mmCIF file of C-alpha atoms and ligand atoms in Angstrom:
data_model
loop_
_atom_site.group_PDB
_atom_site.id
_atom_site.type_symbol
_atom_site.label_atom_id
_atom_site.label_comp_id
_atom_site.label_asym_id
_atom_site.label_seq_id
_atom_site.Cartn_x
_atom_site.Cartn_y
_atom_site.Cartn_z
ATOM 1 C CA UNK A 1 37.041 38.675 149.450
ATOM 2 C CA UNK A 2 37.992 38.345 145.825
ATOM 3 C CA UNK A 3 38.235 34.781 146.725
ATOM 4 C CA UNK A 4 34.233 34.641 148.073
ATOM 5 C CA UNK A 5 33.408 36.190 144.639
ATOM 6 C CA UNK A 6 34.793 33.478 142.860
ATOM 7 C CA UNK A 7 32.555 30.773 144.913
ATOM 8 C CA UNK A 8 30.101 32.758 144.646
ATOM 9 C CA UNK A 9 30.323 32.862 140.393
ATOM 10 C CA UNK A 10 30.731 29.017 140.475
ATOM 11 C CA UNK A 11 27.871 27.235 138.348
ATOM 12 C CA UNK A 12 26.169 30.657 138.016
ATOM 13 C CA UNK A 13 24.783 32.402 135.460
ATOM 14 C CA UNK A 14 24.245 36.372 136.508
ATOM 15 C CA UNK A 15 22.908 39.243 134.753
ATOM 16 C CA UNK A 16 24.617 42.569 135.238
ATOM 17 C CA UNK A 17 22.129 45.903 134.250
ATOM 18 C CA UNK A 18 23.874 49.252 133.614
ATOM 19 C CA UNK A 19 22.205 52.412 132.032
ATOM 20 C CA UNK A 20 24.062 54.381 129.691
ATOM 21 C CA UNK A 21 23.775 58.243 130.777
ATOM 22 C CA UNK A 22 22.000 61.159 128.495
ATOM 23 C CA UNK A 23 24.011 62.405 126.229
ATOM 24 C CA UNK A 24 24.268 65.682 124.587
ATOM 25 C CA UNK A 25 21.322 65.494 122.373
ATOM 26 C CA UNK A 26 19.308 64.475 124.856
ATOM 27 C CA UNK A 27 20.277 67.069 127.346
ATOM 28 C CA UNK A 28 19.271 69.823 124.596
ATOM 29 C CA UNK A 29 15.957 68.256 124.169
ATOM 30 C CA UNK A 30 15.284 68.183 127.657
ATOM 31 C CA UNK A 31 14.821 64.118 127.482
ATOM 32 C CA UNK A 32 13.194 62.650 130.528
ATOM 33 C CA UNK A 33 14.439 59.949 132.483
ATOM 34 C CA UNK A 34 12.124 56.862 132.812
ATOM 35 C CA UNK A 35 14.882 54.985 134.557
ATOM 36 C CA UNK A 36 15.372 55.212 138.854
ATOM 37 C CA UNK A 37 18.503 53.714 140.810
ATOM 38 C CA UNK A 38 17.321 54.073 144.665
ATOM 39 C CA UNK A 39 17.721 49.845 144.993
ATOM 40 C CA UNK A 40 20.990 49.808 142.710
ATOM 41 C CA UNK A 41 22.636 48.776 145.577
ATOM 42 C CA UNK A 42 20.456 45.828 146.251
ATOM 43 C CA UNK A 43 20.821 45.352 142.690
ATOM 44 C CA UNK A 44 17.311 47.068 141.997
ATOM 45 C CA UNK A 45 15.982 48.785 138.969
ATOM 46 C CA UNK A 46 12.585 50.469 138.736
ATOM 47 C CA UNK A 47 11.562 51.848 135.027
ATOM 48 C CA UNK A 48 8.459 54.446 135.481
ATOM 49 C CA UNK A 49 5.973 55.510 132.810
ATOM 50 C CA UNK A 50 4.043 58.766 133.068
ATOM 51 C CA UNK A 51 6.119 58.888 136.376
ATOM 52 C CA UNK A 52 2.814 56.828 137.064
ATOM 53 C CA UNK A 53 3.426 52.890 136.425
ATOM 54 C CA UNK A 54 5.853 51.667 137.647
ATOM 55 C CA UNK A 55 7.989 47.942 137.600
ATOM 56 C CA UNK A 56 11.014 47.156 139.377
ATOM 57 C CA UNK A 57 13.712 44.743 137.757
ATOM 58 C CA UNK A 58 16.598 42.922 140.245
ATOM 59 C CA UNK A 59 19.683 41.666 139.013
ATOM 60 C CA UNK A 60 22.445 40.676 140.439
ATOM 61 C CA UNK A 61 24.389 43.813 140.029
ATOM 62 C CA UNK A 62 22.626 47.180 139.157
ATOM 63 C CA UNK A 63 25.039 50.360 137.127
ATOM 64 C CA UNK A 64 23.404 53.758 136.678
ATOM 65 C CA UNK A 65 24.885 56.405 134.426
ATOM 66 C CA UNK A 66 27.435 57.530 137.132
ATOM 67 C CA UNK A 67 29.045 54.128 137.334
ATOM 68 C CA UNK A 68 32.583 54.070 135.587
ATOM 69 C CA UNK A 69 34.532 51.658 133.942
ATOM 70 C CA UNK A 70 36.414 50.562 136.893
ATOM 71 C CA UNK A 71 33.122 49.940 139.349
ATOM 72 C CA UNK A 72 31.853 47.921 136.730
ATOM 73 C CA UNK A 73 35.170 45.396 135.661
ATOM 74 C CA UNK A 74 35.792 45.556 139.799
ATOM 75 C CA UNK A 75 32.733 43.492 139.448
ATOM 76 C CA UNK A 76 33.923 40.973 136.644
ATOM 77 C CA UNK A 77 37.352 40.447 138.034
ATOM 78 C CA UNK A 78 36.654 37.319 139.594
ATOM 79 C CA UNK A 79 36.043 35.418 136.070
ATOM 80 C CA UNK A 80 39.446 36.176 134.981
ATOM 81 C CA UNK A 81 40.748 34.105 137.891
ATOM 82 C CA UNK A 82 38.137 31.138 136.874
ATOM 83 C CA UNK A 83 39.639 30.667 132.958
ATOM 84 C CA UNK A 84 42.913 30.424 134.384
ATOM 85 C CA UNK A 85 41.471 28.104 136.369
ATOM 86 C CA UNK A 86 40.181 25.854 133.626
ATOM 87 C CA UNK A 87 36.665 27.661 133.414
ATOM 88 C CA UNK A 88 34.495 28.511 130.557
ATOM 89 C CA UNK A 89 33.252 31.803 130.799
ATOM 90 C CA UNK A 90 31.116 33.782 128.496
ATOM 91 C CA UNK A 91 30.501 37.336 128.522
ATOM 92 C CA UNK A 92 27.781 39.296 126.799
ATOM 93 C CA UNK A 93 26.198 42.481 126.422
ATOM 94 C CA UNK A 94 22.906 42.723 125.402
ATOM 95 C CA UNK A 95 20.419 45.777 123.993
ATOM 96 C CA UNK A 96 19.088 47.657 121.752
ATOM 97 C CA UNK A 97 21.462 49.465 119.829
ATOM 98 C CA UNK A 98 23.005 53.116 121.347
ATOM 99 C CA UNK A 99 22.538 51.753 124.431
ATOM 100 C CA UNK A 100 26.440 51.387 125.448
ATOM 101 C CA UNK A 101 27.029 47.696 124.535
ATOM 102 C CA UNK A 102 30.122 48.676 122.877
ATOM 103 C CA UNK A 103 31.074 51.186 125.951
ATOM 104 C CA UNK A 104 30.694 48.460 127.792
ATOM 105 C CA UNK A 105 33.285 45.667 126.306
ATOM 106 C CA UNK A 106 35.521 47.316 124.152
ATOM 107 C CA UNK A 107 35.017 50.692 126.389
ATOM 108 C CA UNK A 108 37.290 53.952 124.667
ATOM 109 C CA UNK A 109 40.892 54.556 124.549
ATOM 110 C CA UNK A 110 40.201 56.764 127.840
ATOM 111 C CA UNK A 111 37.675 54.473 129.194
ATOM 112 C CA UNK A 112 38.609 50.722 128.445
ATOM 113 C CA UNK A 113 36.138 48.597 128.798
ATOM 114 C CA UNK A 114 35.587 45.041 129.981
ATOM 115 C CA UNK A 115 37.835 43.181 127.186
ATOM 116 C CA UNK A 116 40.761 44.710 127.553
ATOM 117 C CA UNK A 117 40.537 44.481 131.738
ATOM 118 C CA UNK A 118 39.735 41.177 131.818
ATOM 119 C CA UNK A 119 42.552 40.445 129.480
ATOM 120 C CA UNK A 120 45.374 42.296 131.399
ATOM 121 C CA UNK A 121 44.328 41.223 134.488
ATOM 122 C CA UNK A 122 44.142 37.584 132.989
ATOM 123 C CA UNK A 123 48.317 38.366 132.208
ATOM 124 C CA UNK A 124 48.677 39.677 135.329
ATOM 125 C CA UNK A 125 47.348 36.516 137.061
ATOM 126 C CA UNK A 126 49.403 34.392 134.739
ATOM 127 C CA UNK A 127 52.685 36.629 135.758
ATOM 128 C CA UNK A 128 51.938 35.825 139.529
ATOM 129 C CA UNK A 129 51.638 32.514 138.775
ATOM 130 C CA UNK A 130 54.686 31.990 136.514
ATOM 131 C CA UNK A 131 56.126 29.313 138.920
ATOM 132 C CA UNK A 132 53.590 27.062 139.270
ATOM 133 C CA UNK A 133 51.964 27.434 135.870
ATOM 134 C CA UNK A 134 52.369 27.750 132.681
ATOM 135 C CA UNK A 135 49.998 29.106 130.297
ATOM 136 C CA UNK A 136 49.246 29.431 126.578
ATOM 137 C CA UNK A 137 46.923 31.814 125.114
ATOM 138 C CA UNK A 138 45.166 32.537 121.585
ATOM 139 C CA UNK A 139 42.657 34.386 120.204
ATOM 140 C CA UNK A 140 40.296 34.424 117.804
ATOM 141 C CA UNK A 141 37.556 37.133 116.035
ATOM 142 C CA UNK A 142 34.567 36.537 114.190
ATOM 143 C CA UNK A 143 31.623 38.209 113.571
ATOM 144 C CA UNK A 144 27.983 36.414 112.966
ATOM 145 C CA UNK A 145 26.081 38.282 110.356
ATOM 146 C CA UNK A 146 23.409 36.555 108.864
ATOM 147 C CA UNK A 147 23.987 33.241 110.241
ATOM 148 C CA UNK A 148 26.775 33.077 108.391
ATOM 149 C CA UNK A 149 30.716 33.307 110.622
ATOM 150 C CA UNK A 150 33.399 35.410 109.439
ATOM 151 C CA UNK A 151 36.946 35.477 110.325
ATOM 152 C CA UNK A 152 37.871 38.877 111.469
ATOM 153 C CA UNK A 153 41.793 38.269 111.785
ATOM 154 C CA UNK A 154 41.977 37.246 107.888
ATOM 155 C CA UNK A 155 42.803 40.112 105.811
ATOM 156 C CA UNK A 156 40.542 41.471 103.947
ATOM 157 C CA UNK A 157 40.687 40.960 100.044
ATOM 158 C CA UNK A 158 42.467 37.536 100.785
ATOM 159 C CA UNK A 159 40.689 34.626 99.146
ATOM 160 C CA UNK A 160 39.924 33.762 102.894
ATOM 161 C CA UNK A 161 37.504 36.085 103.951
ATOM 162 C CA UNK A 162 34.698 34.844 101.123
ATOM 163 C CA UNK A 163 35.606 31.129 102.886
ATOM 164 C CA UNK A 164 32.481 30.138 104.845
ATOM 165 C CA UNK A 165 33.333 28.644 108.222
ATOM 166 C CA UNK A 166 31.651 26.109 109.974
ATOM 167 C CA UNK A 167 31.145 24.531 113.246
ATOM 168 C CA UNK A 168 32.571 21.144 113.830
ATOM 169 C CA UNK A 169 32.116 18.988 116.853
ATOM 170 C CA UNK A 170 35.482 17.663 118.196
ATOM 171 C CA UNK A 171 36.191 14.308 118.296
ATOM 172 C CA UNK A 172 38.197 13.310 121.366
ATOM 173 C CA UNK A 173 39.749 15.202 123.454
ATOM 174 C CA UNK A 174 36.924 16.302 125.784
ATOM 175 C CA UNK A 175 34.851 16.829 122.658
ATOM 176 C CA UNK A 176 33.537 20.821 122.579
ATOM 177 C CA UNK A 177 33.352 22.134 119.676
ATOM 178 C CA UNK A 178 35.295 23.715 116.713
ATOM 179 C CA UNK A 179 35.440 25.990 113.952
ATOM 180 C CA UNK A 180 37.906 24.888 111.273
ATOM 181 C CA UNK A 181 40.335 27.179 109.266
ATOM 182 C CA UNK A 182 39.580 29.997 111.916
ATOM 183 C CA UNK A 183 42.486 31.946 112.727
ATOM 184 C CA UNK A 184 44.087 31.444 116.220
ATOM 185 C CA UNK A 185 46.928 33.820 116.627
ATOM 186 C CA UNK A 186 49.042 33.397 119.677
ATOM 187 C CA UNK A 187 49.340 35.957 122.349
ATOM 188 C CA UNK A 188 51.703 36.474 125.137
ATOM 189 C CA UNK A 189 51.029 39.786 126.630
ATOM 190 C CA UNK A 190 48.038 42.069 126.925
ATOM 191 C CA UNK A 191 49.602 44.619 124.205
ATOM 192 C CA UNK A 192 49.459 41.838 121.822
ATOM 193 C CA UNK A 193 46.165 40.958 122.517
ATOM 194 C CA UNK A 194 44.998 44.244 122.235
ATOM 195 C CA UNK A 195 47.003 44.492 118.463
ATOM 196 C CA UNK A 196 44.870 41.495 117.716
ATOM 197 C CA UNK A 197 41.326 42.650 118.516
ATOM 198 C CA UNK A 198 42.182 45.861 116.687
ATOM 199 C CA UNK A 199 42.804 44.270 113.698
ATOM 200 C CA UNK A 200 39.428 42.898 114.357
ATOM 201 C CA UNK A 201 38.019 45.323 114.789
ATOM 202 C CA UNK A 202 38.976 47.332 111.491
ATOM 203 C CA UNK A 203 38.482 44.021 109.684
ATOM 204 C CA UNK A 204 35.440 44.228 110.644
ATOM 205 C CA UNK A 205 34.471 48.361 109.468
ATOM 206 C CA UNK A 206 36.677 47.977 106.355
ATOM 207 C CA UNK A 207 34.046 45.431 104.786
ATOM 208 C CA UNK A 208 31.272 47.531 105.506
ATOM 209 C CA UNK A 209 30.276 50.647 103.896
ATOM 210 C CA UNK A 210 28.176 51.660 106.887
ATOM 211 C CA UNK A 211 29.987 50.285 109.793
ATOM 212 C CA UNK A 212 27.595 51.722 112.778
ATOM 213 C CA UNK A 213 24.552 49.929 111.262
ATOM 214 C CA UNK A 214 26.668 46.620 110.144
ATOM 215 C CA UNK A 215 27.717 46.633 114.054
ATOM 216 C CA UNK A 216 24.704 46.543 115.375
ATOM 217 C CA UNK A 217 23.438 44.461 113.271
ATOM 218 C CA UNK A 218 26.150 41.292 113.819
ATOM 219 C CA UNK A 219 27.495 39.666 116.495
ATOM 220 C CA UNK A 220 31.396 40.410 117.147
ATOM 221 C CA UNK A 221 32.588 37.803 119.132
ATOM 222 C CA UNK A 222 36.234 37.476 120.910
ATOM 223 C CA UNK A 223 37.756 33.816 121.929
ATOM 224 C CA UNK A 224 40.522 33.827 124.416
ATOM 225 C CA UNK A 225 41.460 29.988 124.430
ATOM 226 C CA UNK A 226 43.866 29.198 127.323
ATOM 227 C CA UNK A 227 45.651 25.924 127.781
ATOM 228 C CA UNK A 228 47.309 25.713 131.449
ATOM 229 C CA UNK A 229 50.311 23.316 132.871
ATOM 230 C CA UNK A 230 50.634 22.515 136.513
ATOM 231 C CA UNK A 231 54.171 22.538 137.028
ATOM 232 C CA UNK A 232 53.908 21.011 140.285
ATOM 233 C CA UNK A 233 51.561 18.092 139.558
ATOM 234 C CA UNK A 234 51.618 18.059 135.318
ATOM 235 C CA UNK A 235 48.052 18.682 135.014
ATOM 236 C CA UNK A 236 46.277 19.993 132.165
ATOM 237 C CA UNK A 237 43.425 22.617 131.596
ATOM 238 C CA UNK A 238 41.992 23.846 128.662
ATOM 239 C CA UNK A 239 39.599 26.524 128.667
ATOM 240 C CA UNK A 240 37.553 29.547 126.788
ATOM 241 C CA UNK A 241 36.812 32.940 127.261
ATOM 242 C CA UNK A 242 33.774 33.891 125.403
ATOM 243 C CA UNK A 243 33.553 37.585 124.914
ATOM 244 C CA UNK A 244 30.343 39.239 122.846
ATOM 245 C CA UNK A 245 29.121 42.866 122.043
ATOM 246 C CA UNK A 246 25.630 41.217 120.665
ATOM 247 C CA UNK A 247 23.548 42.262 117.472
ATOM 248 C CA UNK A 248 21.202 45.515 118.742
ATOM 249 C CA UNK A 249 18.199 43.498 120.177
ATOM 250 C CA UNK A 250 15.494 46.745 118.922
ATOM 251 C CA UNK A 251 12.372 45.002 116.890
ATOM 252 C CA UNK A 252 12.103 46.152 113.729
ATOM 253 C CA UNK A 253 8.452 45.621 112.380
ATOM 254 C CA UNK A 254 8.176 43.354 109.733
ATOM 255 C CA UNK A 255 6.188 45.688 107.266
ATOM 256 C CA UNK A 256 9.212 48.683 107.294
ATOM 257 C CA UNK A 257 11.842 46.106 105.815
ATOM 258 C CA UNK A 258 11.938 43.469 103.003
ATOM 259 C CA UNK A 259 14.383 41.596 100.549
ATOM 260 C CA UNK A 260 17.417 41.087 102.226
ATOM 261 C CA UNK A 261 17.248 43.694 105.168
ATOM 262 C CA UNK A 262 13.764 41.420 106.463
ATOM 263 C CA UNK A 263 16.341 38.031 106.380
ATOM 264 C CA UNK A 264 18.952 39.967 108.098
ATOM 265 C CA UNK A 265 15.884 41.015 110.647
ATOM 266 C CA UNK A 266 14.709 37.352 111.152
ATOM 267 C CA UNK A 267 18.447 36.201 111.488
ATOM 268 C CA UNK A 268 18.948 38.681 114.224
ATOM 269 C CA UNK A 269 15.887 38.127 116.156
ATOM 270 C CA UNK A 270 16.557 34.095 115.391
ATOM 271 C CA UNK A 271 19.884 34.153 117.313
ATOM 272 C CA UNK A 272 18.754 36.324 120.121
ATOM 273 C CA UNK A 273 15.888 34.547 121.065
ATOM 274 C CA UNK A 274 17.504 31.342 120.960
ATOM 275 C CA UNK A 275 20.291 32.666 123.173
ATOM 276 C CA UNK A 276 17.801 33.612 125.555
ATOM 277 C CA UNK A 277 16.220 30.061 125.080
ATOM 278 C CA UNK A 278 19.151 28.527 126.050
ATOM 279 C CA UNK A 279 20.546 30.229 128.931
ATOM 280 C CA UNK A 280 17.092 30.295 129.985
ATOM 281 C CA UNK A 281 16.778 26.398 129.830
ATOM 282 C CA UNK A 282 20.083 26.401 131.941
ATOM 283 C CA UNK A 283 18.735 28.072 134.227
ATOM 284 C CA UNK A 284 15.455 25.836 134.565
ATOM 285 C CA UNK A 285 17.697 22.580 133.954
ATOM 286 C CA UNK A 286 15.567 22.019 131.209
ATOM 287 C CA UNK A 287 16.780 18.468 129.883
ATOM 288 C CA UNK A 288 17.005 19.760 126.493
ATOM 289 C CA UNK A 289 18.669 22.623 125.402
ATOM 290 C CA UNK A 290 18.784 24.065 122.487
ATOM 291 C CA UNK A 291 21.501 25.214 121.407
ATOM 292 C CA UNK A 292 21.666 24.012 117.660
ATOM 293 C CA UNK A 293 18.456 27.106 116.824
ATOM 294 C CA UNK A 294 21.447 29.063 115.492
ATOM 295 C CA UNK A 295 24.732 30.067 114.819
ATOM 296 C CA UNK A 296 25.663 31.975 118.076
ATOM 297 C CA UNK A 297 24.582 29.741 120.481
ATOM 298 C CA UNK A 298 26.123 26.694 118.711
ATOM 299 C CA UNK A 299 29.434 28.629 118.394
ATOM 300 C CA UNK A 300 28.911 29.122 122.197
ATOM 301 C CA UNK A 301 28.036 25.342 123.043
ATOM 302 C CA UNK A 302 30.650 24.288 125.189
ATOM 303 C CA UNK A 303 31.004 27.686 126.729
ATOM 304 C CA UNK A 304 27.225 28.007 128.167
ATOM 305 C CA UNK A 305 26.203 25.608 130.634
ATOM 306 C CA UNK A 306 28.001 22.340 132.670
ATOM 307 C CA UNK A 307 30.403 24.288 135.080
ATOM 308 C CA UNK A 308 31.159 26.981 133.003
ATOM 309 C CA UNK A 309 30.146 30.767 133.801
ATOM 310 C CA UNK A 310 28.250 33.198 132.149
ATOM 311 C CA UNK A 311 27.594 36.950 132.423
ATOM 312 C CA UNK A 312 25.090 39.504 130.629
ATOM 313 C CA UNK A 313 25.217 43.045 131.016
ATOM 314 C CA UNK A 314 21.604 44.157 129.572
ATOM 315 C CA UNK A 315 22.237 47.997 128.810
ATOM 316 C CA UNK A 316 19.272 50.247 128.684
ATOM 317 C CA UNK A 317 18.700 53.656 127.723
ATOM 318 C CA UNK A 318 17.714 56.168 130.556
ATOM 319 C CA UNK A 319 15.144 58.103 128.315
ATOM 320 C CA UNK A 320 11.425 57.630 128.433
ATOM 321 C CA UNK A 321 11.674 57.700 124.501
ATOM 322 C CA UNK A 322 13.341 54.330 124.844
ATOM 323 C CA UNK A 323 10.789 52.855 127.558
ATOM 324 C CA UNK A 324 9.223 50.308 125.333
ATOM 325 C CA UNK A 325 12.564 48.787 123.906
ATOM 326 C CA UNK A 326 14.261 49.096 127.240
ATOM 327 C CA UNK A 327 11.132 47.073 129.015
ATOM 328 C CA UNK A 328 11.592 44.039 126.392
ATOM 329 C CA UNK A 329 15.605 44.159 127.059
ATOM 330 C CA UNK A 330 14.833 43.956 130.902
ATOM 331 C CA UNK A 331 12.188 41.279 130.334
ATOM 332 C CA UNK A 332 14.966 39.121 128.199
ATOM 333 C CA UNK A 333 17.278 39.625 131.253
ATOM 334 C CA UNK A 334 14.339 38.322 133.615
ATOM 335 C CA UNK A 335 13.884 35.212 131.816
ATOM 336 C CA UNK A 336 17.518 34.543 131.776
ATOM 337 C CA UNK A 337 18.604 35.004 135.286
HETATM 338 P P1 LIG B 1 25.812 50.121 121.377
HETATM 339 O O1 LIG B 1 27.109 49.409 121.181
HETATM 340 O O2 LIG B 1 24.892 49.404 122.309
HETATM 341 O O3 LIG B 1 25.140 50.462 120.081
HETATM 342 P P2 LIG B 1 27.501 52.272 122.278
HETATM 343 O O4 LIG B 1 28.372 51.528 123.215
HETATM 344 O O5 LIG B 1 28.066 52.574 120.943
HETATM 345 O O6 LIG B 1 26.106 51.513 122.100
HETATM 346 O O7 LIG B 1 27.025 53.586 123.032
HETATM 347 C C1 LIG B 1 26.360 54.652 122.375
HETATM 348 C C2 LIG B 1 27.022 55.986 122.775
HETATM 349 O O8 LIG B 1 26.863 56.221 124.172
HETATM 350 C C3 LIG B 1 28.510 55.973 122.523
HETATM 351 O O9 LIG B 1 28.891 57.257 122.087
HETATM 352 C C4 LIG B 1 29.101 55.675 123.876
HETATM 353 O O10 LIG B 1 30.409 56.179 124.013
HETATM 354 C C5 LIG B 1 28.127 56.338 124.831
HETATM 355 N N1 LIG B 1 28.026 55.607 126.109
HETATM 356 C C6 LIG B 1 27.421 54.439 126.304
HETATM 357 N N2 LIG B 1 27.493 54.040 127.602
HETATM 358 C C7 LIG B 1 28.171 55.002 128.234
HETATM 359 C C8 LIG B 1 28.586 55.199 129.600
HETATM 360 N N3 LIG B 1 28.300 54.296 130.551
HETATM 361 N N4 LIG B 1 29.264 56.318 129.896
HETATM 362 C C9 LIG B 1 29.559 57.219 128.937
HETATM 363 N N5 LIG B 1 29.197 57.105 127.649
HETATM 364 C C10 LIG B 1 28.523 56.018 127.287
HETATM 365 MG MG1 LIG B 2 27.948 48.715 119.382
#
């Protein structure tokens, strides 16, 4: 069955929706839901106004509130299997900030989320495979803000962390693309990966004096690289796992921000749209795509497109308060799939 999955993942990209459940707040105030789950199952989604209007959304997987962690990574498992196999594969989650982005990938200590099961299964693969394979993995974390890339695994204070990175296309070698001076620290078990996105992850809140609104308003993005060795037949793969917890995708009008809060607007918007440009543009076959319109999607070149496999959870809000930002996140996910 697993094996199906896989097949049925090849050349694809698919969009995943899952809606966060109320929490406590909400549940005082008596919040209504503007969100129903009848067609989940046929990967259906209907958002109601008014309980009047209504417009139904399908995806290829639907998760309502009472969906855990382990329902939803039952449903990712397959891409694991396709790095290993020499796969790109990118992973995103998309929405307006709040709406469980962060639940989502990087999950809780009690409820992990997509990053670390993808990774320990991805060990556990490799372990079953020990005799006929051998495999290398490293990882890397950076964080867009601004359209500017920032090396998460450099300590902070180092002389590093003011270093701008860049993109550089690789010459050779199958070409792709590279960012130099980026830190790539070998891993060899999932307890070592998971020491490594930690220190990620506090790189990340120790350079920010308010770390929930710095989060939401960068990128945080995870490489896995994995180079593999046929034992049998000495053949070679090299191959990516892209994994993103996006910038929060709410509009901000223009007229509440200025200075250097309205760039960091623009920037955001910027990269978002031309992520969805480009995966939509996939998706059409468009002849052209591009992905030079900013930072994220260049970072993400080699990783989006050709045979390699992408997947966007869009995460919406179940309350009716939320309709209007929740209707633009499912329109994004429209266009894309
Ligand atoms: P975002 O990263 O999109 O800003 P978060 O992932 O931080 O949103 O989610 C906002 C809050 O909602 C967090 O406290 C998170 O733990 C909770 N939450 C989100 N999704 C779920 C879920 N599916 N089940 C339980 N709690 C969730
Ligand atoms: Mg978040």
């Amino acid at each position: 069955e697993l094996y199906n999955k896989v097949l049925e993942l090849k050349g694809n990209i698919r969009v995943f929706c899952r809606c966060r459940p109320f929490n406590s707040e909400e549940i005082t105030s008596g919040a209504t839901t503007a969100v129903e789950f009848e067609g989940a199952k046929d990967g259906e989604l209907t958002v109601k106004s008014n309980g009047i209007s209504k417009k139904t959304f399908k995806f290829d997987a639907v998760f309502s509130p009472e969906a855990d962690q382990v329902e939803v990574f039952e449903e990712t498992a397959p891409l694991a299997i396709s790095v290993l196999d020499g796969y790109n594969v990118c992973i995103f989650a998309y929405g307006q900030t709040g709406s469980g982005k962060t639940f989502t990938m990087e999950g809780t200590n009690e409820a992990r989320g997509v990053n670390y099961r993808t990774l320990e299964n991805l060990f556990n693969i490799i372990e079953e495979r020990k005799n006929t394979f051998k495999y290398e993995v490293s990882v890397s974390v950076l964080e867009v803000y601004n359209e500017q890339i920032r090396d998460l695994l450099v300590s902070s204070g180092s002389s590093q962390t003011t270093k701008r990175l860049e993109i550089k296309q690789v010459v050779g070698e199958g070409g792709g693309h590279h960012v130099p001076g980026l830190v790539e620290a070998q891993v060899n078990n999932v307890n070592e990966v998971w020491e490594v996105l930690r220190t990620g992850s506090n790189g990340r809140v120790v350079e920010s004096t308010n770390a929930n609104e710095h989060s939401s308003r960068s990128h945080c993005m995870h490489c896995v690289m994995v180079k593999g060795e046929n034992l049998v037949n000495g053949e070679c793969t090299k191959s990516k796992l892209w994994l993103v917890d996006l910038a929060g995708s709410e509009r901000i009008a223009r007229t509440e921000v200025q200075g250097e809060r309205l760039k960091e607007t623009q920037n955001i918007n910027r990269s978002l749209s031309a992520l969805g440009d480009v995966i939509s543009s996939l998706a059409t076959k468009s002849p052209h795509i591009p992905f030079r319109n900013s930072k994220l999607t260049h970072l993400l070149q080699d990783s989006l497109g050709g045979d390699s496999k992408t997947l966007m959870f869009v995460q919406i809000s179940p309350n009716e308060n939320d309709l209007t930002e929740s209707l633009c996140s499912l329109n994004f996910a429209s266009r894309v799939r």
